[in-house]
Amino acid sequence: MWPRPADPNPLPVLGKDPPCAPPAPSSLCSAKRAAAELPAGAAHATPSGGEGRRAETAGHGAGPCRPRRPGALWPRRTMRPGLSRRLLLAALLLLLVWTLFGPSGLGEELLSLSLASLLPGPASPGPPLALPRLLIPNEAACGAPGPPPFLLILVCTAPDNLNQRNAIRASWGRLREVRGLRVQTVFLLGEPGWGSRGSDLVWESAAHGDIMQAAFQDSYRNLTLKTLSGLSWADRHCPTARYILKTDDDVFVNVPELVSELVRRGGRWEQWETGVGPPRKAKAGDEKWDGSPTLGSQPVPLLYLGRVHWRVQPSRSPGGKHQVSEEQWPPSWGPFPPYASGTGYVLSASAVQLILKVASRAPLLPLEDVFVGLSARRGGLAPTHCVKLAGATHYPLDRCCYGKFLLTSHKLDPWEMQEAWKLVGGSDAERTVPFCSWLQGLLGILRCRLIAWLHS
């Protein structure tokens, strides 16, 4: 029986490493093996065919035959440079998309800044609004001695929500001066329903001096009327306030950070420190200070700042508190224009005047935040998105989020309002401790939104 011929290219045996890597045309080892397998006479002949030239060329300049790495069956392969570049570009693109459209809210802020160029020209002023008379006008709320309010906070509340108002008075609503700038808080109410005592509001106003009441039935469907009454009151009785925040009585407001945010958006800090308030003692030839802000040639620009909602369709659910009938908003009009959430939005004094001038030309909707956004659009003013304003999102109590990164948080009961204040506005010793660790500060608002998502 003839012996079985040996396999010229034997497969490697598991557990036994061959002395060299598998044959490769480009290695010197392959060239030497090929020469050894030729007949004796041909081994010393000069290669004349293409195969010989390829073997000689492949072996030229190659290094010695190196043993295989122990335990390896196949040679190591390195990543191609083109593939690594594509992976890097894909990672950068993913990071860009996450930054623009992820929880940071940067993309929404950039998108809101582009709305102004898409708005039509402002409409002509309409007739004066027919607003209800004031039962508790509180004309002296902004007339205290000293500089005018930098920030006026209008809180929409119901007559029966006394505990909620007291929680605000004992927490963020107690602040009267923040970083050298005056802050004033006023509660907006209508008339209580049957079974409630209106005299209690008169007593409450006399005790605290922060109530403004108008003659209309206080209900959710009359929230637009309440907000317009508050804005009209602010324009008439507090005209020197630079910014107006409209919010609700279940919202926690980070007043110090909000003031800092408005200063950054409206001018340099030094302008407000030296420009708002009584000037130095008058000298001969100086004009007498009349109590209005003296900012020189730096007027406060138009500002409509909030958590912007995009392309919201009207609710047609019968009996719902957000219901908008087809007579109020026909289907042919499509979705609502962009507007800021009514839980907390900021208007500059000039924006308040603009909205009041054109509000009578807008359809009167029961949704006050939609109505304000529609009136602002009629006046040529677009909302600016701010991710730090929570909108309808409730954030669990967290010292870093409430003290540093959030300007508002929604759906807090009186107990949570007090606890949030203890976290961020307690004793002077507590305020000296940093709100956030270095890692929390690095994650920023993304961490806060993740916490809210996990608790939702």
PDB file of N, CA and C in Angstrom, residues 230-296:
ATOM      1  N   GLY A 230     -53.926  91.119  35.521  1.00  0.00           N
ATOM      2  CA  GLY A 230     -52.651  91.296  36.202  1.00  0.00           C
ATOM      3  C   GLY A 230     -51.645  92.071  35.378  1.00  0.00           C
ATOM      4  N   LEU A 231     -51.558  91.783  34.083  1.00  0.00           N
ATOM      5  CA  LEU A 231     -50.623  92.518  33.228  1.00  0.00           C
ATOM      6  C   LEU A 231     -51.033  93.977  33.102  1.00  0.00           C
ATOM      7  N   SER A 232     -52.338  94.224  32.990  1.00  0.00           N
ATOM      8  CA  SER A 232     -52.807  95.607  32.916  1.00  0.00           C
ATOM      9  C   SER A 232     -52.526  96.346  34.221  1.00  0.00           C
ATOM     10  N   TRP A 233     -52.721  95.667  35.352  1.00  0.00           N
ATOM     11  CA  TRP A 233     -52.400  96.280  36.649  1.00  0.00           C
ATOM     12  C   TRP A 233     -50.913  96.604  36.743  1.00  0.00           C
ATOM     13  N   ALA A 234     -50.061  95.684  36.293  1.00  0.00           N
ATOM     14  CA  ALA A 234     -48.622  95.917  36.344  1.00  0.00           C
ATOM     15  C   ALA A 234     -48.224  97.103  35.474  1.00  0.00           C
ATOM     16  N   ASP A 235     -48.830  97.219  34.291  1.00  0.00           N
ATOM     17  CA  ASP A 235     -48.495  98.329  33.404  1.00  0.00           C
ATOM     18  C   ASP A 235     -48.965  99.664  33.968  1.00  0.00           C
ATOM     19  N   ARG A 236     -50.066  99.648  34.715  1.00  0.00           N
ATOM     20  CA  ARG A 236     -50.617 100.903  35.231  1.00  0.00           C
ATOM     21  C   ARG A 236     -50.033 101.284  36.586  1.00  0.00           C
ATOM     22  N   HIS A 237     -49.916 100.331  37.494  1.00  0.00           N
ATOM     23  CA  HIS A 237     -49.536 100.641  38.869  1.00  0.00           C
ATOM     24  C   HIS A 237     -48.099 100.256  39.206  1.00  0.00           C
ATOM     25  N   CYS A 238     -47.425  99.560  38.308  1.00  0.00           N
ATOM     26  CA  CYS A 238     -46.023  99.206  38.544  1.00  0.00           C
ATOM     27  C   CYS A 238     -45.246  99.358  37.235  1.00  0.00           C
ATOM     28  N   PRO A 239     -45.311 100.543  36.611  1.00  0.00           N
ATOM     29  CA  PRO A 239     -44.730 100.700  35.270  1.00  0.00           C
ATOM     30  C   PRO A 239     -43.211 100.687  35.257  1.00  0.00           C
ATOM     31  N   THR A 240     -42.581 100.879  36.413  1.00  0.00           N
ATOM     32  CA  THR A 240     -41.121 100.930  36.437  1.00  0.00           C
ATOM     33  C   THR A 240     -40.482  99.562  36.626  1.00  0.00           C
ATOM     34  N   ALA A 241     -41.278  98.511  36.804  1.00  0.00           N
ATOM     35  CA  ALA A 241     -40.714  97.163  36.894  1.00  0.00           C
ATOM     36  C   ALA A 241     -40.117  96.779  35.543  1.00  0.00           C
ATOM     37  N   ARG A 242     -38.936  96.221  35.565  1.00  0.00           N
ATOM     38  CA  ARG A 242     -38.248  95.907  34.310  1.00  0.00           C
ATOM     39  C   ARG A 242     -38.724  94.589  33.702  1.00  0.00           C
ATOM     40  N   TYR A 243     -38.994  93.599  34.547  1.00  0.00           N
ATOM     41  CA  TYR A 243     -39.441  92.292  34.067  1.00  0.00           C
ATOM     42  C   TYR A 243     -40.615  91.823  34.915  1.00  0.00           C
ATOM     43  N   ILE A 244     -41.527  91.076  34.288  1.00  0.00           N
ATOM     44  CA  ILE A 244     -42.699  90.517  34.958  1.00  0.00           C
ATOM     45  C   ILE A 244     -42.690  89.014  34.738  1.00  0.00           C
ATOM     46  N   LEU A 245     -42.708  88.264  35.835  1.00  0.00           N
ATOM     47  CA  LEU A 245     -42.838  86.809  35.778  1.00  0.00           C
ATOM     48  C   LEU A 245     -44.270  86.441  36.119  1.00  0.00           C
ATOM     49  N   LYS A 246     -44.940  85.753  35.213  1.00  0.00           N
ATOM     50  CA  LYS A 246     -46.269  85.207  35.501  1.00  0.00           C
ATOM     51  C   LYS A 246     -46.096  83.735  35.855  1.00  0.00           C
ATOM     52  N   THR A 247     -46.637  83.319  37.008  1.00  0.00           N
ATOM     53  CA  THR A 247     -46.510  81.940  37.448  1.00  0.00           C
ATOM     54  C   THR A 247     -47.759  81.542  38.222  1.00  0.00           C
ATOM     55  N   ASP A 248     -47.766  80.318  38.755  1.00  0.00           N
ATOM     56  CA  ASP A 248     -48.902  79.780  39.499  1.00  0.00           C
ATOM     57  C   ASP A 248     -48.495  79.487  40.936  1.00  0.00           C
ATOM     58  N   ASP A 249     -49.504  79.226  41.791  1.00  0.00           N
ATOM     59  CA  ASP A 249     -49.211  79.061  43.212  1.00  0.00           C
ATOM     60  C   ASP A 249     -48.696  77.674  43.570  1.00  0.00           C
ATOM     61  N   ASP A 250     -48.555  76.764  42.601  1.00  0.00           N
ATOM     62  CA  ASP A 250     -47.941  75.464  42.867  1.00  0.00           C
ATOM     63  C   ASP A 250     -46.570  75.348  42.207  1.00  0.00           C
ATOM     64  N   VAL A 251     -45.940  76.475  41.956  1.00  0.00           N
ATOM     65  CA  VAL A 251     -44.634  76.521  41.292  1.00  0.00           C
ATOM     66  C   VAL A 251     -43.604  77.096  42.254  1.00  0.00           C
ATOM     67  N   PHE A 252     -42.473  76.408  42.373  1.00  0.00           N
ATOM     68  CA  PHE A 252     -41.344  76.941  43.136  1.00  0.00           C
ATOM     69  C   PHE A 252     -40.469  77.758  42.195  1.00  0.00           C
ATOM     70  N   VAL A 253     -40.122  78.968  42.600  1.00  0.00           N
ATOM     71  CA  VAL A 253     -39.326  79.878  41.778  1.00  0.00           C
ATOM     72  C   VAL A 253     -37.975  80.088  42.444  1.00  0.00           C
ATOM     73  N   ASN A 254     -36.924  79.821  41.709  1.00  0.00           N
ATOM     74  CA  ASN A 254     -35.562  80.086  42.181  1.00  0.00           C
ATOM     75  C   ASN A 254     -35.241  81.542  41.849  1.00  0.00           C
ATOM     76  N   VAL A 255     -35.647  82.440  42.743  1.00  0.00           N
ATOM     77  CA  VAL A 255     -35.570  83.873  42.457  1.00  0.00           C
ATOM     78  C   VAL A 255     -34.132  84.342  42.233  1.00  0.00           C
ATOM     79  N   PRO A 256     -33.148  83.966  43.064  1.00  0.00           N
ATOM     80  CA  PRO A 256     -31.782  84.451  42.805  1.00  0.00           C
ATOM     81  C   PRO A 256     -31.248  84.065  41.434  1.00  0.00           C
ATOM     82  N   GLU A 257     -31.442  82.813  41.032  1.00  0.00           N
ATOM     83  CA  GLU A 257     -30.947  82.391  39.723  1.00  0.00           C
ATOM     84  C   GLU A 257     -31.734  83.034  38.592  1.00  0.00           C
ATOM     85  N   LEU A 258     -33.023  83.275  38.798  1.00  0.00           N
ATOM     86  CA  LEU A 258     -33.819  83.941  37.767  1.00  0.00           C
ATOM     87  C   LEU A 258     -33.356  85.375  37.567  1.00  0.00           C
ATOM     88  N   VAL A 259     -33.069  86.071  38.650  1.00  0.00           N
ATOM     89  CA  VAL A 259     -32.550  87.439  38.533  1.00  0.00           C
ATOM     90  C   VAL A 259     -31.219  87.434  37.784  1.00  0.00           C
ATOM     91  N   SER A 260     -30.343  86.502  38.118  1.00  0.00           N
ATOM     92  CA  SER A 260     -29.057  86.418  37.419  1.00  0.00           C
ATOM     93  C   SER A 260     -29.247  86.124  35.936  1.00  0.00           C
ATOM     94  N   GLU A 261     -30.192  85.245  35.608  1.00  0.00           N
ATOM     95  CA  GLU A 261     -30.462  84.922  34.202  1.00  0.00           C
ATOM     96  C   GLU A 261     -30.950  86.145  33.440  1.00  0.00           C
ATOM     97  N   LEU A 262     -31.827  86.930  34.049  1.00  0.00           N
ATOM     98  CA  LEU A 262     -32.351  88.121  33.379  1.00  0.00           C
ATOM     99  C   LEU A 262     -31.281  89.186  33.231  1.00  0.00           C
ATOM    100  N   VAL A 263     -30.407  89.302  34.204  1.00  0.00           N
ATOM    101  CA  VAL A 263     -29.308  90.266  34.087  1.00  0.00           C
ATOM    102  C   VAL A 263     -28.389  89.870  32.938  1.00  0.00           C
ATOM    103  N   ARG A 264     -28.096  88.572  32.813  1.00  0.00           N
ATOM    104  CA  ARG A 264     -27.232  88.121  31.716  1.00  0.00           C
ATOM    105  C   ARG A 264     -27.874  88.379  30.357  1.00  0.00           C
ATOM    106  N   ARG A 265     -29.183  88.252  30.277  1.00  0.00           N
ATOM    107  CA  ARG A 265     -29.859  88.450  29.000  1.00  0.00           C
ATOM    108  C   ARG A 265     -30.122  89.914  28.690  1.00  0.00           C
ATOM    109  N   GLY A 266     -30.218  90.758  29.716  1.00  0.00           N
ATOM    110  CA  GLY A 266     -30.622  92.136  29.495  1.00  0.00           C
ATOM    111  C   GLY A 266     -29.538  93.167  29.613  1.00  0.00           C
ATOM    112  N   GLY A 267     -28.338  92.794  29.964  1.00  0.00           N
ATOM    113  CA  GLY A 267     -27.283  93.783  30.088  1.00  0.00           C
ATOM    114  C   GLY A 267     -26.229  93.336  31.074  1.00  0.00           C
ATOM    115  N   ARG A 268     -25.152  94.072  31.132  1.00  0.00           N
ATOM    116  CA  ARG A 268     -24.076  93.736  32.046  1.00  0.00           C
ATOM    117  C   ARG A 268     -24.511  93.990  33.480  1.00  0.00           C
ATOM    118  N   TRP A 269     -23.932  93.218  34.393  1.00  0.00           N
ATOM    119  CA  TRP A 269     -24.293  93.329  35.805  1.00  0.00           C
ATOM    120  C   TRP A 269     -24.025  94.730  36.331  1.00  0.00           C
ATOM    121  N   GLU A 270     -22.935  95.342  35.896  1.00  0.00           N
ATOM    122  CA  GLU A 270     -22.590  96.669  36.401  1.00  0.00           C
ATOM    123  C   GLU A 270     -23.640  97.699  36.014  1.00  0.00           C
ATOM    124  N   GLN A 271     -24.274  97.521  34.858  1.00  0.00           N
ATOM    125  CA  GLN A 271     -25.306  98.472  34.448  1.00  0.00           C
ATOM    126  C   GLN A 271     -26.480  98.451  35.419  1.00  0.00           C
ATOM    127  N   TRP A 272     -26.848  97.245  35.850  1.00  0.00           N
ATOM    128  CA  TRP A 272     -27.987  97.172  36.758  1.00  0.00           C
ATOM    129  C   TRP A 272     -27.605  97.640  38.153  1.00  0.00           C
ATOM    130  N   GLU A 273     -26.403  97.318  38.602  1.00  0.00           N
ATOM    131  CA  GLU A 273     -25.995  97.730  39.938  1.00  0.00           C
ATOM    132  C   GLU A 273     -25.926  99.243  40.057  1.00  0.00           C
ATOM    133  N   THR A 274     -25.455  99.899  39.012  1.00  0.00           N
ATOM    134  CA  THR A 274     -25.288 101.352  39.074  1.00  0.00           C
ATOM    135  C   THR A 274     -26.421 102.103  38.402  1.00  0.00           C
ATOM    136  N   GLY A 275     -27.183 101.417  37.521  1.00  0.00           N
ATOM    137  CA  GLY A 275     -28.191 102.126  36.745  1.00  0.00           C
ATOM    138  C   GLY A 275     -29.564 102.121  37.354  1.00  0.00           C
ATOM    139  N   VAL A 276     -29.936 101.049  38.060  1.00  0.00           N
ATOM    140  CA  VAL A 276     -31.261 100.965  38.645  1.00  0.00           C
ATOM    141  C   VAL A 276     -31.176 101.393  40.098  1.00  0.00           C
ATOM    142  N   GLY A 277     -31.829 102.461  40.425  1.00  0.00           N
ATOM    143  CA  GLY A 277     -31.828 102.922  41.801  1.00  0.00           C
ATOM    144  C   GLY A 277     -31.471 104.380  41.879  1.00  0.00           C
ATOM    145  N   PRO A 278     -31.604 104.968  43.059  1.00  0.00           N
ATOM    146  CA  PRO A 278     -31.290 106.382  43.215  1.00  0.00           C
ATOM    147  C   PRO A 278     -29.811 106.638  42.954  1.00  0.00           C
ATOM    148  N   PRO A 279     -29.469 107.679  42.243  1.00  0.00           N
ATOM    149  CA  PRO A 279     -28.071 107.974  41.971  1.00  0.00           C
ATOM    150  C   PRO A 279     -27.414 108.587  43.191  1.00  0.00           C
ATOM    151  N   ARG A 280     -26.191 109.020  43.002  1.00  0.00           N
ATOM    152  CA  ARG A 280     -25.466 109.676  44.086  1.00  0.00           C
ATOM    153  C   ARG A 280     -26.180 110.955  44.473  1.00  0.00           C
ATOM    154  N   LYS A 281     -25.730 111.564  45.538  1.00  0.00           N
ATOM    155  CA  LYS A 281     -26.349 112.803  45.997  1.00  0.00           C
ATOM    156  C   LYS A 281     -26.271 113.867  44.907  1.00  0.00           C
ATOM    157  N   ALA A 282     -27.389 114.558  44.753  1.00  0.00           N
ATOM    158  CA  ALA A 282     -27.483 115.538  43.671  1.00  0.00           C
ATOM    159  C   ALA A 282     -26.551 116.707  43.921  1.00  0.00           C
ATOM    160  N   LYS A 283     -25.981 117.183  42.834  1.00  0.00           N
ATOM    161  CA  LYS A 283     -25.138 118.367  42.880  1.00  0.00           C
ATOM    162  C   LYS A 283     -25.799 119.470  42.068  1.00  0.00           C
ATOM    163  N   ALA A 284     -25.209 120.615  42.118  1.00  0.00           N
ATOM    164  CA  ALA A 284     -25.753 121.756  41.376  1.00  0.00           C
ATOM    165  C   ALA A 284     -25.761 121.434  39.888  1.00  0.00           C
ATOM    166  N   GLY A 285     -26.891 121.632  39.249  1.00  0.00           N
ATOM    167  CA  GLY A 285     -27.016 121.381  37.814  1.00  0.00           C
ATOM    168  C   GLY A 285     -27.485 119.984  37.476  1.00  0.00           C
ATOM    169  N   ASP A 286     -27.532 119.062  38.474  1.00  0.00           N
ATOM    170  CA  ASP A 286     -28.003 117.710  38.200  1.00  0.00           C
ATOM    171  C   ASP A 286     -29.520 117.675  38.133  1.00  0.00           C
ATOM    172  N   GLU A 287     -30.055 116.751  37.317  1.00  0.00           N
ATOM    173  CA  GLU A 287     -31.500 116.572  37.262  1.00  0.00           C
ATOM    174  C   GLU A 287     -31.963 115.739  38.455  1.00  0.00           C
ATOM    175  N   LYS A 288     -33.150 116.017  38.922  1.00  0.00           N
ATOM    176  CA  LYS A 288     -33.698 115.304  40.064  1.00  0.00           C
ATOM    177  C   LYS A 288     -34.165 113.922  39.623  1.00  0.00           C
ATOM    178  N   TRP A 289     -33.843 112.907  40.442  1.00  0.00           N
ATOM    179  CA  TRP A 289     -34.251 111.535  40.116  1.00  0.00           C
ATOM    180  C   TRP A 289     -35.742 111.375  40.351  1.00  0.00           C
ATOM    181  N   ASP A 290     -36.471 110.888  39.370  1.00  0.00           N
ATOM    182  CA  ASP A 290     -37.933 110.795  39.450  1.00  0.00           C
ATOM    183  C   ASP A 290     -38.428 109.403  39.790  1.00  0.00           C
ATOM    184  N   GLY A 291     -37.526 108.520  40.197  1.00  0.00           N
ATOM    185  CA  GLY A 291     -37.953 107.184  40.600  1.00  0.00           C
ATOM    186  C   GLY A 291     -37.957 106.164  39.494  1.00  0.00           C
ATOM    187  N   SER A 292     -37.606 106.530  38.272  1.00  0.00           N
ATOM    188  CA  SER A 292     -37.595 105.579  37.164  1.00  0.00           C
ATOM    189  C   SER A 292     -36.182 105.075  36.937  1.00  0.00           C
ATOM    190  N   PRO A 293     -36.025 103.872  36.358  1.00  0.00           N
ATOM    191  CA  PRO A 293     -34.700 103.333  36.108  1.00  0.00           C
ATOM    192  C   PRO A 293     -33.887 104.230  35.189  1.00  0.00           C
ATOM    193  N   THR A 294     -32.635 104.429  35.524  1.00  0.00           N
ATOM    194  CA  THR A 294     -31.752 105.276  34.715  1.00  0.00           C
ATOM    195  C   THR A 294     -30.676 104.395  34.118  1.00  0.00           C
ATOM    196  N   LEU A 295     -30.963 103.864  32.931  1.00  0.00           N
ATOM    197  CA  LEU A 295     -30.022 102.975  32.265  1.00  0.00           C
ATOM    198  C   LEU A 295     -29.308 103.659  31.117  1.00  0.00           C
ATOM    199  N   GLY A 296     -29.414 104.955  31.031  1.00  0.00           N
ATOM    200  CA  GLY A 296     -28.734 105.658  29.959  1.00  0.00           C
ATOM    201  C   GLY A 296     -29.288 105.236  28.616  1.00  0.00           C
TER     202      GLY A 296
END
